[in-house]
Short mmCIF file of C-alpha atoms in Angstrom, two decimals:
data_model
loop_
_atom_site.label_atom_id
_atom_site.label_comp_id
_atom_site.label_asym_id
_atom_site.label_seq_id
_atom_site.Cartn_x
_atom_site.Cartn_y
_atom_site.Cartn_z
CA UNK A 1 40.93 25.58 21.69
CA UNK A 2 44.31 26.79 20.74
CA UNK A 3 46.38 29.91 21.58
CA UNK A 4 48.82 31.34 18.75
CA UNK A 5 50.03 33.59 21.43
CA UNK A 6 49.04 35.26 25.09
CA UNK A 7 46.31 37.61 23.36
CA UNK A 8 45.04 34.99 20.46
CA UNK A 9 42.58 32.46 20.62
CA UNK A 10 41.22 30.14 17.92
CA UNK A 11 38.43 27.51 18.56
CA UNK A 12 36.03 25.63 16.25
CA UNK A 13 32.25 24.85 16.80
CA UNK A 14 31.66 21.16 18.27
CA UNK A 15 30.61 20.23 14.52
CA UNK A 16 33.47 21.63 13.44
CA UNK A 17 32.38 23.98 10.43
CA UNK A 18 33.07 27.37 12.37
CA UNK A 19 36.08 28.65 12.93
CA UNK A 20 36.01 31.47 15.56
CA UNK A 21 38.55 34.03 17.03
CA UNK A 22 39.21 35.65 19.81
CA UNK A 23 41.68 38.73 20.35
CA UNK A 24 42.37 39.96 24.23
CA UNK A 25 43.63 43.42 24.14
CA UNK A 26 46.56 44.64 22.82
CA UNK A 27 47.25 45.44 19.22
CA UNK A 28 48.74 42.81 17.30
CA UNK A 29 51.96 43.05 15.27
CA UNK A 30 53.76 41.17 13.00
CA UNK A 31 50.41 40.16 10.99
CA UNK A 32 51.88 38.01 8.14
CA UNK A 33 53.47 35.82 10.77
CA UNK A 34 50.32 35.52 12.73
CA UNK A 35 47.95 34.89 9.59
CA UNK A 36 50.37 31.75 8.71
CA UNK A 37 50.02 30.58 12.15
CA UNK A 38 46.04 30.91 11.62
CA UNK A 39 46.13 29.29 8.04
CA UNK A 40 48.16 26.50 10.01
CA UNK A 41 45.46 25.86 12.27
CA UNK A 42 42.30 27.17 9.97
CA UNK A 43 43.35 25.00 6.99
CA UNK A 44 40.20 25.36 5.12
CA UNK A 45 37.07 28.29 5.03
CA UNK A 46 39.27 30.67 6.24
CA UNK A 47 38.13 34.36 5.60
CA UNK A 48 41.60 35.88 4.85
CA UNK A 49 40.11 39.63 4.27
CA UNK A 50 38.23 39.52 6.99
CA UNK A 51 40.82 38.46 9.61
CA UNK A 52 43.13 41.07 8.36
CA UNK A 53 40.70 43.81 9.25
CA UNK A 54 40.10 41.47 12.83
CA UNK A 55 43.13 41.62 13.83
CA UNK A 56 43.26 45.73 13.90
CA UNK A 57 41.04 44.83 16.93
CA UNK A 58 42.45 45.26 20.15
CA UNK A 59 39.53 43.34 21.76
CA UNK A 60 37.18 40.58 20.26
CA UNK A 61 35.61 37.88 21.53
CA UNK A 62 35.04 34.99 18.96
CA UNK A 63 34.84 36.67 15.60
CA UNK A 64 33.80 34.09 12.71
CA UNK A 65 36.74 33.87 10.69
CA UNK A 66 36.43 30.51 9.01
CA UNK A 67 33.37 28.47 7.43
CA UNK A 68 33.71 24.66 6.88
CA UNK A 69 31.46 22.19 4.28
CA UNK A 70 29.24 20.28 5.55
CA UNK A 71 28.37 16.87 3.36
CA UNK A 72 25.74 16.54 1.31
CA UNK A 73 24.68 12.95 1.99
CA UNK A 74 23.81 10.94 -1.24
CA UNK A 75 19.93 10.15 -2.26
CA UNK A 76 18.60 6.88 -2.67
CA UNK A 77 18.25 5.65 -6.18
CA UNK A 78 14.98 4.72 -7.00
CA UNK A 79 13.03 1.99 -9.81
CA UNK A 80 11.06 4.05 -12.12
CA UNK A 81 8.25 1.47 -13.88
CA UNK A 82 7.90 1.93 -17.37
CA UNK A 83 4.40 1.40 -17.39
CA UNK A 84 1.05 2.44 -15.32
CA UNK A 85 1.06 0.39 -12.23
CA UNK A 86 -2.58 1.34 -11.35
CA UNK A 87 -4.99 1.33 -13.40
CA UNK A 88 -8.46 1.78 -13.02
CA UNK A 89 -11.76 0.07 -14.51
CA UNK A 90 -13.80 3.25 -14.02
CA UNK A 91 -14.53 4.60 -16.98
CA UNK A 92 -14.66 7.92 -18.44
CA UNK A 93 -17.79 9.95 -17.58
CA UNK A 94 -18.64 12.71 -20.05
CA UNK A 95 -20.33 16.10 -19.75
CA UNK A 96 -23.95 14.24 -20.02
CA UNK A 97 -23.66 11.82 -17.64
CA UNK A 98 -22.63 8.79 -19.47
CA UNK A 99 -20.21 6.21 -19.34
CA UNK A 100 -17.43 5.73 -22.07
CA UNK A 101 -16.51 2.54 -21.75
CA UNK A 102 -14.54 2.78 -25.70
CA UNK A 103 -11.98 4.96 -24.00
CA UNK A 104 -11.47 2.41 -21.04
CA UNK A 105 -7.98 1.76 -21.17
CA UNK A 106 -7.39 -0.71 -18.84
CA UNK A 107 -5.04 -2.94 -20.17
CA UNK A 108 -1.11 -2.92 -19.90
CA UNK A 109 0.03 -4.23 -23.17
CA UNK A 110 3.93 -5.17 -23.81
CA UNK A 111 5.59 -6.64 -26.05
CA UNK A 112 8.65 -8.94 -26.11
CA UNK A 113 12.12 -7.49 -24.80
CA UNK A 114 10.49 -4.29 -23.50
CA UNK A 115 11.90 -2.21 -20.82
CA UNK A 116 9.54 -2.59 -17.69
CA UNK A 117 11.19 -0.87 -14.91
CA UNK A 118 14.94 1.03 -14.84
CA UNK A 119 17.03 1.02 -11.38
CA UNK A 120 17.49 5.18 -11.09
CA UNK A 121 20.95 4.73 -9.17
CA UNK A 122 21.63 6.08 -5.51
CA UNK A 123 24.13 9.39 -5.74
CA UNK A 124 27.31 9.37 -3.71
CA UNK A 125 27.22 12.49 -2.58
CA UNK A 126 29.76 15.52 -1.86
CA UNK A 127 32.16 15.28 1.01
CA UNK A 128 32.20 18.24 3.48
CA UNK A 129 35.12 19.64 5.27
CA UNK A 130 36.08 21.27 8.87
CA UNK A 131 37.63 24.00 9.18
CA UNK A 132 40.97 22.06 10.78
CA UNK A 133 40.79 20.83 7.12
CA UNK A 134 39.55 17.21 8.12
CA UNK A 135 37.64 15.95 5.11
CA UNK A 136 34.01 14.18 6.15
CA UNK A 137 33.13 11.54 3.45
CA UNK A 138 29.21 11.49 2.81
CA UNK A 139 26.83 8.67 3.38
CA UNK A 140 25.71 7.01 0.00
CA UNK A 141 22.85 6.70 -1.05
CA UNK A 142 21.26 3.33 -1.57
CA UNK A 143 20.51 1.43 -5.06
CA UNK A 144 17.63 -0.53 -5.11
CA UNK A 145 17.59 -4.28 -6.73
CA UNK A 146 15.28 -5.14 -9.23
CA UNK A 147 13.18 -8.51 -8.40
CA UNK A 148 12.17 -10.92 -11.34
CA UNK A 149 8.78 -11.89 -11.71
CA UNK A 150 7.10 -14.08 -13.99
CA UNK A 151 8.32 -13.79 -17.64
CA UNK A 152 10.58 -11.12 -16.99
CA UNK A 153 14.21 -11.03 -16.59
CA UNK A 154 16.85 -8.51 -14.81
CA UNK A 155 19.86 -7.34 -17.38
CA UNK A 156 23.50 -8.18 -17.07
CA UNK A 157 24.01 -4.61 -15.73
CA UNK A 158 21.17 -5.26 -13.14
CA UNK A 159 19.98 -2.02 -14.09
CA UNK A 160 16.84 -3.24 -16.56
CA UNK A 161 13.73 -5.67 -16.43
CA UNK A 162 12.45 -6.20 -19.50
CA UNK A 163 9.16 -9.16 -20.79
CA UNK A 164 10.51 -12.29 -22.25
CA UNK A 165 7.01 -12.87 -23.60
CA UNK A 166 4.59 -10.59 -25.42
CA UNK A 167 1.41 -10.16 -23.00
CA UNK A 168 -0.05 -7.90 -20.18
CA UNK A 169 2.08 -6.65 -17.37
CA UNK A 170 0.82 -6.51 -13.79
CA UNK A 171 2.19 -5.21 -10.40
CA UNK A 172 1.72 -7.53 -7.58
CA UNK A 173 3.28 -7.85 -4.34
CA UNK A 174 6.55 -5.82 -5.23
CA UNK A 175 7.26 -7.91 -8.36
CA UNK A 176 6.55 -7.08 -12.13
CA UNK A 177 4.69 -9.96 -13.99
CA UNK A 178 3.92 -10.81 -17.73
CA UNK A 179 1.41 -13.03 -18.22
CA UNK A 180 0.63 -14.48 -21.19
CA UNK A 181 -2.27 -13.02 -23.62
CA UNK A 182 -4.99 -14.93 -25.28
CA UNK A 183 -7.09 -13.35 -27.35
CA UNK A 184 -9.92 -14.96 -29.21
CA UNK A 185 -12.65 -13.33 -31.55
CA UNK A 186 -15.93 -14.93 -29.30
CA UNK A 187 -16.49 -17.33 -26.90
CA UNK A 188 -18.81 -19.69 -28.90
CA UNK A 189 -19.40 -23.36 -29.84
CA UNK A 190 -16.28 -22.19 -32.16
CA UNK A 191 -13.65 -22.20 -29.36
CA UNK A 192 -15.51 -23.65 -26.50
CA UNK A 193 -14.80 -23.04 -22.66
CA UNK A 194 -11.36 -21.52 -22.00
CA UNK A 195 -9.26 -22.10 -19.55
CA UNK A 196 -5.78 -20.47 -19.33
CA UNK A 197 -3.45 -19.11 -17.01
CA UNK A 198 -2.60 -15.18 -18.58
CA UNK A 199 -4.87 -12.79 -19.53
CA UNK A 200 -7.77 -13.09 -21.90
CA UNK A 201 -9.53 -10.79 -24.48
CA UNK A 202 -12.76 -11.36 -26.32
CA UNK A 203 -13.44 -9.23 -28.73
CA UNK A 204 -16.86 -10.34 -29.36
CA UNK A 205 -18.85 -11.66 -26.71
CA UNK A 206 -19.20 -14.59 -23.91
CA UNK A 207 -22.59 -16.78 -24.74
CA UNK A 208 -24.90 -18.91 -23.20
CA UNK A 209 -23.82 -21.96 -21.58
CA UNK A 210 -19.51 -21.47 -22.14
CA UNK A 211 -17.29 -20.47 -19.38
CA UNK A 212 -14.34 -18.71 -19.15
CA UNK A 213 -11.48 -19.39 -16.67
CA UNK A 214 -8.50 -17.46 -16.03
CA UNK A 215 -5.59 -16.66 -13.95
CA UNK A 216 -5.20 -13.11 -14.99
CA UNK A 217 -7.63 -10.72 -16.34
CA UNK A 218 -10.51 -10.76 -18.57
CA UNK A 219 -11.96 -7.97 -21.00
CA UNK A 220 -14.87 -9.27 -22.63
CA UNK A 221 -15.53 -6.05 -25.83
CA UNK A 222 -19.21 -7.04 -26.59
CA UNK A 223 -21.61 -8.82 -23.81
CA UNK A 224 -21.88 -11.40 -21.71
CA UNK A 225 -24.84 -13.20 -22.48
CA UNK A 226 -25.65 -16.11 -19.85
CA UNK A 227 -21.99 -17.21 -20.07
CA UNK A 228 -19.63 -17.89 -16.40
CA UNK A 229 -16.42 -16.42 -15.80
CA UNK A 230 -13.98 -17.49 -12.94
CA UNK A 231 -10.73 -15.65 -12.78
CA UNK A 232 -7.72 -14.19 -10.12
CA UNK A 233 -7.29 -10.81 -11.47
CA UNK A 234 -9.85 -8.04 -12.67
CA UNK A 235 -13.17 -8.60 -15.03
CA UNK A 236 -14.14 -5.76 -17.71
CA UNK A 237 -17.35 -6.33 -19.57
CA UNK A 238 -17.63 -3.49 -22.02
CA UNK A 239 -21.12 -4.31 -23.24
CA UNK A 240 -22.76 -5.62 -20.06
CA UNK A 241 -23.80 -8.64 -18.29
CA UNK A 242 -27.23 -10.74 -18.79
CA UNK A 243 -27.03 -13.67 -16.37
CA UNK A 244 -29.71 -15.82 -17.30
CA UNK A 245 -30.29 -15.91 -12.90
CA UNK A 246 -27.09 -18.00 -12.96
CA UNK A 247 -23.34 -17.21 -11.91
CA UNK A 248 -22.06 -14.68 -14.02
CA UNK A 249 -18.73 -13.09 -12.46
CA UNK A 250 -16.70 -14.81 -9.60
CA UNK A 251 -12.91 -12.61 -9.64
CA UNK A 252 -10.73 -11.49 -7.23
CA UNK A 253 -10.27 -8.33 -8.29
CA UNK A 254 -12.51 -5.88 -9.53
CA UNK A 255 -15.58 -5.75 -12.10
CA UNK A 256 -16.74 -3.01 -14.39
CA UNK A 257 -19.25 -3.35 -16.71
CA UNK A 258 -22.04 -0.84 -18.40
CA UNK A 259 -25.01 -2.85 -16.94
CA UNK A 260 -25.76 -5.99 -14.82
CA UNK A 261 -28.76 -7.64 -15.23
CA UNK A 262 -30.39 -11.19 -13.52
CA UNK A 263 -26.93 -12.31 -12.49
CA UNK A 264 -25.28 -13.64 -9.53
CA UNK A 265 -21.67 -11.58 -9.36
CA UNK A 266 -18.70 -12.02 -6.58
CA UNK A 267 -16.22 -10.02 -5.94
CA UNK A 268 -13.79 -9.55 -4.06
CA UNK A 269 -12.52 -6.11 -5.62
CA UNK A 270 -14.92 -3.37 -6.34
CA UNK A 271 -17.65 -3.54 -8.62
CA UNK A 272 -18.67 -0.44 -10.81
CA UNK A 273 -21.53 -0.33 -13.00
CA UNK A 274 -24.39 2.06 -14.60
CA UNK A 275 -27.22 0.00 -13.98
CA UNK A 276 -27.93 -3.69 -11.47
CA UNK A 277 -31.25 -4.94 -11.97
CA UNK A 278 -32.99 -8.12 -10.38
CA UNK A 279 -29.15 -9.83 -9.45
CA UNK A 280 -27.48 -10.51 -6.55
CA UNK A 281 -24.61 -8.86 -6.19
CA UNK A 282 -21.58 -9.24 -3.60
CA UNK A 283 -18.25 -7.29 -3.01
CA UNK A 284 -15.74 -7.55 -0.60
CA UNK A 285 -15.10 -4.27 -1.41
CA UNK A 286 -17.30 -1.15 -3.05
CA UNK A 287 -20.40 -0.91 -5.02
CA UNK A 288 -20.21 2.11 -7.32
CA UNK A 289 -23.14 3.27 -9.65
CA UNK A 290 -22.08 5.42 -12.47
CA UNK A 291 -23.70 7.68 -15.18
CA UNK A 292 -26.65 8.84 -15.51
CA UNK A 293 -28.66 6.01 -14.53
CA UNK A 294 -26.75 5.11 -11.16
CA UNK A 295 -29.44 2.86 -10.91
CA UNK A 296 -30.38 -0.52 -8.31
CA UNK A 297 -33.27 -2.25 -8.93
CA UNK A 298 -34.53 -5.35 -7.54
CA UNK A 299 -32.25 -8.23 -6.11
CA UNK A 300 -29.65 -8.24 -3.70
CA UNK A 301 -26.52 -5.85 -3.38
CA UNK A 302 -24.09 -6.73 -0.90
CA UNK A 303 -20.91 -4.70 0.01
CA UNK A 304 -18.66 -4.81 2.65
CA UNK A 305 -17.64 -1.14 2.89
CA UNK A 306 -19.63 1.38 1.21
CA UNK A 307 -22.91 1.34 -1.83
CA UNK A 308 -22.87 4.32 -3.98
CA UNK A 309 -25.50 5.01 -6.23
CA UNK A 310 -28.19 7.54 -7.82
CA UNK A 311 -31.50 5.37 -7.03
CA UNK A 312 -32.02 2.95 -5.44
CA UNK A 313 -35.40 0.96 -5.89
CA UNK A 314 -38.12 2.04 -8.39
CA UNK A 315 -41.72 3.80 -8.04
CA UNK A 316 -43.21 0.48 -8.07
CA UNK A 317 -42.33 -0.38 -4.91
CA UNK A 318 -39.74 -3.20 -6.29
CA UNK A 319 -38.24 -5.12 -3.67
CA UNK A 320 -34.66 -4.18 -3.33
CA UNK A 321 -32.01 -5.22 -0.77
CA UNK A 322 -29.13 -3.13 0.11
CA UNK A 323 -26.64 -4.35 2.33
CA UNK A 324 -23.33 -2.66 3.76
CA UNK A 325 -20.96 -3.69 6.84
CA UNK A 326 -20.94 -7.55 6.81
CA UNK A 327 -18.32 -9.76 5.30
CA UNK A 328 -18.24 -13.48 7.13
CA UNK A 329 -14.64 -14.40 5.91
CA UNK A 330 -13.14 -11.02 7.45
CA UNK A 331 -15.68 -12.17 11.01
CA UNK A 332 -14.23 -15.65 10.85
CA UNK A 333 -10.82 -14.84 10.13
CA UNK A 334 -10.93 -12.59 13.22
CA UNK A 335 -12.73 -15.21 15.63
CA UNK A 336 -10.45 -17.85 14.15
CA UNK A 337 -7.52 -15.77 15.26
CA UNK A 338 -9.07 -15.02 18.51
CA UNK A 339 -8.83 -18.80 18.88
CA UNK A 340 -5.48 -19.71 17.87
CA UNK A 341 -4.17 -17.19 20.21
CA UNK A 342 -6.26 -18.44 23.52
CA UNK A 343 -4.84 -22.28 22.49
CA UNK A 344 -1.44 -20.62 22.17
CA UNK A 345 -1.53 -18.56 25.21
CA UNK A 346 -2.63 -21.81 27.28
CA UNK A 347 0.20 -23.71 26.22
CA UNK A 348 2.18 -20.77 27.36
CA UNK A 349 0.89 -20.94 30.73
CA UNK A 350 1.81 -24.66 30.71
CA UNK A 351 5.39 -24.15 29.94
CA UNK A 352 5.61 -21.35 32.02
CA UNK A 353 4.47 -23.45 35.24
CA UNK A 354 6.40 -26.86 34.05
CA UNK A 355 9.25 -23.92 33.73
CA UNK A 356 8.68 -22.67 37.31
CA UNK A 357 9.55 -25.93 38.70
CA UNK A 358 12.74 -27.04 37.07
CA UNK A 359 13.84 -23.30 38.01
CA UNK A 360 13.31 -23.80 41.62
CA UNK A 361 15.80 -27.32 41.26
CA UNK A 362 17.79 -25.34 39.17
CA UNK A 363 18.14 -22.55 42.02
CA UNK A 364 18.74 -25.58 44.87
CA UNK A 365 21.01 -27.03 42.28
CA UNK A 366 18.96 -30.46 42.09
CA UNK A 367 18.84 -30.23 38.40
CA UNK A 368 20.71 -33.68 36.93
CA UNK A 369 21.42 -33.93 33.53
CA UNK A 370 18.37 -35.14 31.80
CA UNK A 371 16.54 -32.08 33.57
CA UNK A 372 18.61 -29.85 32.36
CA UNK A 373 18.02 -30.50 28.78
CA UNK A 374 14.60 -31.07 29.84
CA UNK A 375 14.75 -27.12 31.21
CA UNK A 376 16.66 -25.82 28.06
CA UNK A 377 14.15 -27.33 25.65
CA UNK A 378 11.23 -25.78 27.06
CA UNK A 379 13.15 -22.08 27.02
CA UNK A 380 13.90 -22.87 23.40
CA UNK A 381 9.93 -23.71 23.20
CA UNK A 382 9.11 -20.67 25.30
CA UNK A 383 10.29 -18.65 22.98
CA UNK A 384 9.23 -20.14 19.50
CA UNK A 385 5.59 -19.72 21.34
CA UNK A 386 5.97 -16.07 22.80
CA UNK A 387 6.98 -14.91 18.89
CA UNK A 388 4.08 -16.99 17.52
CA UNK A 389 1.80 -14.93 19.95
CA UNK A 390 3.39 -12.15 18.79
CA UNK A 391 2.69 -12.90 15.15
CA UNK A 392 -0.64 -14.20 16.12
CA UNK A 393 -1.62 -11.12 17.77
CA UNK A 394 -0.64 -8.30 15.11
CA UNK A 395 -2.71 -10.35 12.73
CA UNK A 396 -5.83 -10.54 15.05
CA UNK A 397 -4.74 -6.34 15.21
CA UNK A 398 -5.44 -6.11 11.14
CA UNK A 399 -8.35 -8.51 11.38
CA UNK A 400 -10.05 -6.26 13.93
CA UNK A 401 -9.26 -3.23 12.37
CA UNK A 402 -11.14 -4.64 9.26
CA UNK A 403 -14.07 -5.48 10.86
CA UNK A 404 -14.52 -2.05 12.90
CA UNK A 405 -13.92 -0.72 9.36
CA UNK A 406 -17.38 -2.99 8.36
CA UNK A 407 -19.31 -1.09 11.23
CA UNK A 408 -18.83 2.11 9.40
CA UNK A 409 -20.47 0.71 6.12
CA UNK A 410 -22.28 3.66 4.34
CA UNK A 411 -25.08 3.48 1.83
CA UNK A 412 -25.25 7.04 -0.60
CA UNK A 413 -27.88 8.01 -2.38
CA UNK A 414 -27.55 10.84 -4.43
CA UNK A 415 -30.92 10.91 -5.90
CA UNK A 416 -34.04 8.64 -4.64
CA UNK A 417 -34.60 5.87 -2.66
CA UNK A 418 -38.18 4.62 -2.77
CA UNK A 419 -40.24 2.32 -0.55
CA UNK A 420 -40.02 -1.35 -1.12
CA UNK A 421 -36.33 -0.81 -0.46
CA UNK A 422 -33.86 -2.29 2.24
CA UNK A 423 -31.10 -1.08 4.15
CA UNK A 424 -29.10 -3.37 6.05
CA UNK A 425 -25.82 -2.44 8.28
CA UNK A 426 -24.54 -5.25 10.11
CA UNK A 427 -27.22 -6.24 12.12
CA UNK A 428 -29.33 -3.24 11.79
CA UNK A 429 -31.92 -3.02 9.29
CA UNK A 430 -34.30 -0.48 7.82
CA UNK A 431 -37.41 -0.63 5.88
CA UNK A 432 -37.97 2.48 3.42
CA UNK A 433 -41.65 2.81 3.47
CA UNK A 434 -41.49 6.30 1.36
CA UNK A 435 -39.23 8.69 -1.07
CA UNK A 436 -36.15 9.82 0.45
CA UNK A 437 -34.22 11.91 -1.56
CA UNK A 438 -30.46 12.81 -1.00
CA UNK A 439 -29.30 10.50 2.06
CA UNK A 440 -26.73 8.94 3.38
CA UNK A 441 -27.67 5.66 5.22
CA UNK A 442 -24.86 4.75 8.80
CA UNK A 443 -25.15 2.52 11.69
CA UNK A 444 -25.07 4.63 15.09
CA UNK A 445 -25.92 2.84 18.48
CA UNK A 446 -26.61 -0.33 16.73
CA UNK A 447 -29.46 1.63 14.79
CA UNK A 448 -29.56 3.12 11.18
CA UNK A 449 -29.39 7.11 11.02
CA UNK A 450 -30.26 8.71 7.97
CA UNK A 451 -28.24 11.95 7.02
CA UNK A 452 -28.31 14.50 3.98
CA UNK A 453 -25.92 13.78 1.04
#
């Protein structure tokens, strides 16, 4: 608050961007003298037409006479990726029902010295201003940092990441990776097994009896006929697989393919198809049929979350198993955890009672030396175990959140399901012993309930 004189009053908000006057009857005179006074205390936002016609007032309490700036605070910059960090292997369904698997474009190609990712830097943002004239500087914004992954590199300006290698760029764990491309016409008695750590493409196809290994992805264009392959990233098979009743697809990430066919396939990602016939199938993930088929037939289909398909089974009664809500490496991880964190929790209770004692000598001062480093080595222990419980326990969180998630396994069937068929939930099971048509299979109460699609 501050008085220009017995009648006038000027006062700002508590933020400081209103100014605010107050005029306690009697007409004022001398108004130049008085408006220099105000623009003396009012040194910014001050409303000088207004306060003329104020100050004809012979009473007013707190007129708003001045306006202040607030700061506009800067925004965070930002990394804008050059290329498509999420692509799918689902392909393109068309107004008939079928599958384009031509148009699949799955793959990420680069080439050497392109730009993968620009830093978008933070704005500084506009300073504000009270109305006493006291300038408010802005909070900047903050510039993110580029992070180098494999075969990439960050330019002087730190502003760029660009491929030092031609190949296929991925997105993993916050970091932009290049890895390597090999790309070979078939995999025959021509080129033999392969075994490299980028990405591979076969144009052709995969035969009998060769193998294909891989660090990366692989896009086989034609078929895999009774050929292996073993790799960390994501499996495309354009054509289709024919195992041959042997291992046909073991990846990490996810597998699409037009058909499978007397193959063993597993997954960890999800595994989309048009037709599985006679294999044995496992995903850590999803089973999605596709097209107009949508079709499982005979075998074994395993999935940890959810089967979707058209049909399931065939008219002739062919035995076909379809299980949902059990994956024994996301049970074991939990019970393992469950484990580790009763040993860790006993030797918690140890220390706490060896503890105990030396704090009783401690409080009767009968702690020598030697017990006293004794007594500060098992706090410095204490605590190294209470943050491993801590770490211990938000894992065991995740792992049991992942396993409730397997109780609510779901089996879809948007067409037929026909007897010979079998639904299993976790430890629930049902035998279809006639047509269903549009159903959805769940576990409720430990028991399978069958619902309309």
């Amino acid at each position: 608050m501050h008085k220009i004189n017995n009648n006038i009053i000027l006062e700002s908000s508590k933020d400081g961007f209103q100014g605010y006057i107050t005029i306690l009857g009697k007409r004022i005179s001398a108004k130049e003298d008085i408006i220099k006074d105000i623009s003396e205390y009012f040194k910014f936002g001050l409303d000088y037409s207004l306060l003329e016609d104020l100050l004809e007032m012979k009473d007013l309490e707190k007129g708003l006479i001045a306006r202040g700036l607030p700061e506009i605070d800067g925004e965070n910059g930002c990394i804008e990726y050059k290329f498509e960090r999420n692509k799918t292997l689902t392909p393109k369904i068309d107004e008939d029902g079928i599958a384009n698997y031509r148009e699949l474009d799955s793959i990420n190609k680069i080439t050497k010295d392109q730009t993968l990712a620009i830093v978008v830097e933070a704005t500084s943002g506009t300073s504000g201003r009270k109305v006493t004239g006291e300038i408010i500087p802005p909070k900047k914004g903050k510039t993110p940092k580029l992070r180098a992954g494999r075969n990439t590199f960050i330019t002087e300006d730190g502003l760029k990441l660009k491929a030092s290698v031609d190949g296929l760029v991925e997105y993993k764990s916050g970091k932009v990776n290049v890895l390597e491309l090999l790309n070979v016409d078939s995999v025959d008695k021509s080129i033999g097994n392969i075994d490299f750590d980028g990405n591979i493409i076969v144009e052709k196809n995969l035969i009998n009896g060769f193998m294909i290994k891989s660090k990366g992805s692989v896009e086989i264009r034609g078929v895999v006929e009774g050929g292996s392959i073993s790799c960390h990233g994501d499996v495309l098979v354009r054509g289709g697989i024919q195992g041959h009743n042997r291992l046909a697809v073991e990846a990490r990430g996810d597998l699409s393919t037009k058909f499978i066919e007397n193959a063993d396939i597993d997954v960890k990602g999800n595994i989309t198809s048009e037709s599985i016939m006679h294999s044995n199938v496992s995903s850590r993930s999803n089973i999605i049929m596709i097209g107009k088929n949508g079709l499982i037939v005979g075998g074994v289909c395993r999935s940890s979350y959810e089967v979707i398909a058209k049909v399931i089974g065939s008219p002739m009664a062919t035995k076909t198993i379809v299980e949902v809500g059990i994956d024994s490496e996301k049970i074991n991880k939990k019970e393992n955890l469950k484990k580790e964190l009763s040993i860790s929790d006993a030797n918690l209770e140890k220390l706490n009672k060896s503890l105990l004692v030396l704090e009783k000598l401690k409080f009767s001062n009968k702690l020598d030396s030697n017990k006293l480093k004794l007594y500060n080595k098992l706090l410095k222990a204490k605590k190294t175990i209470y943050l491993e419980n801590i770490r211990i326990e938000n894992k065991l969180n995740l792992a049991n959140e992942e396993v409730n998630r397997l109780s609510k396994g779901r089996v879809r069937v948007s067409d037929t399901i026909y007897p010979g068929s079998k639904i299993i939930i976790g430890n629930a099971c049902l035998n279809i012993k006639k047509e269903i048509h549009k159903s959805i299979f769940c576990l409720e109460n430990g028991e399978i309930r069958i619902e309309s699609y």
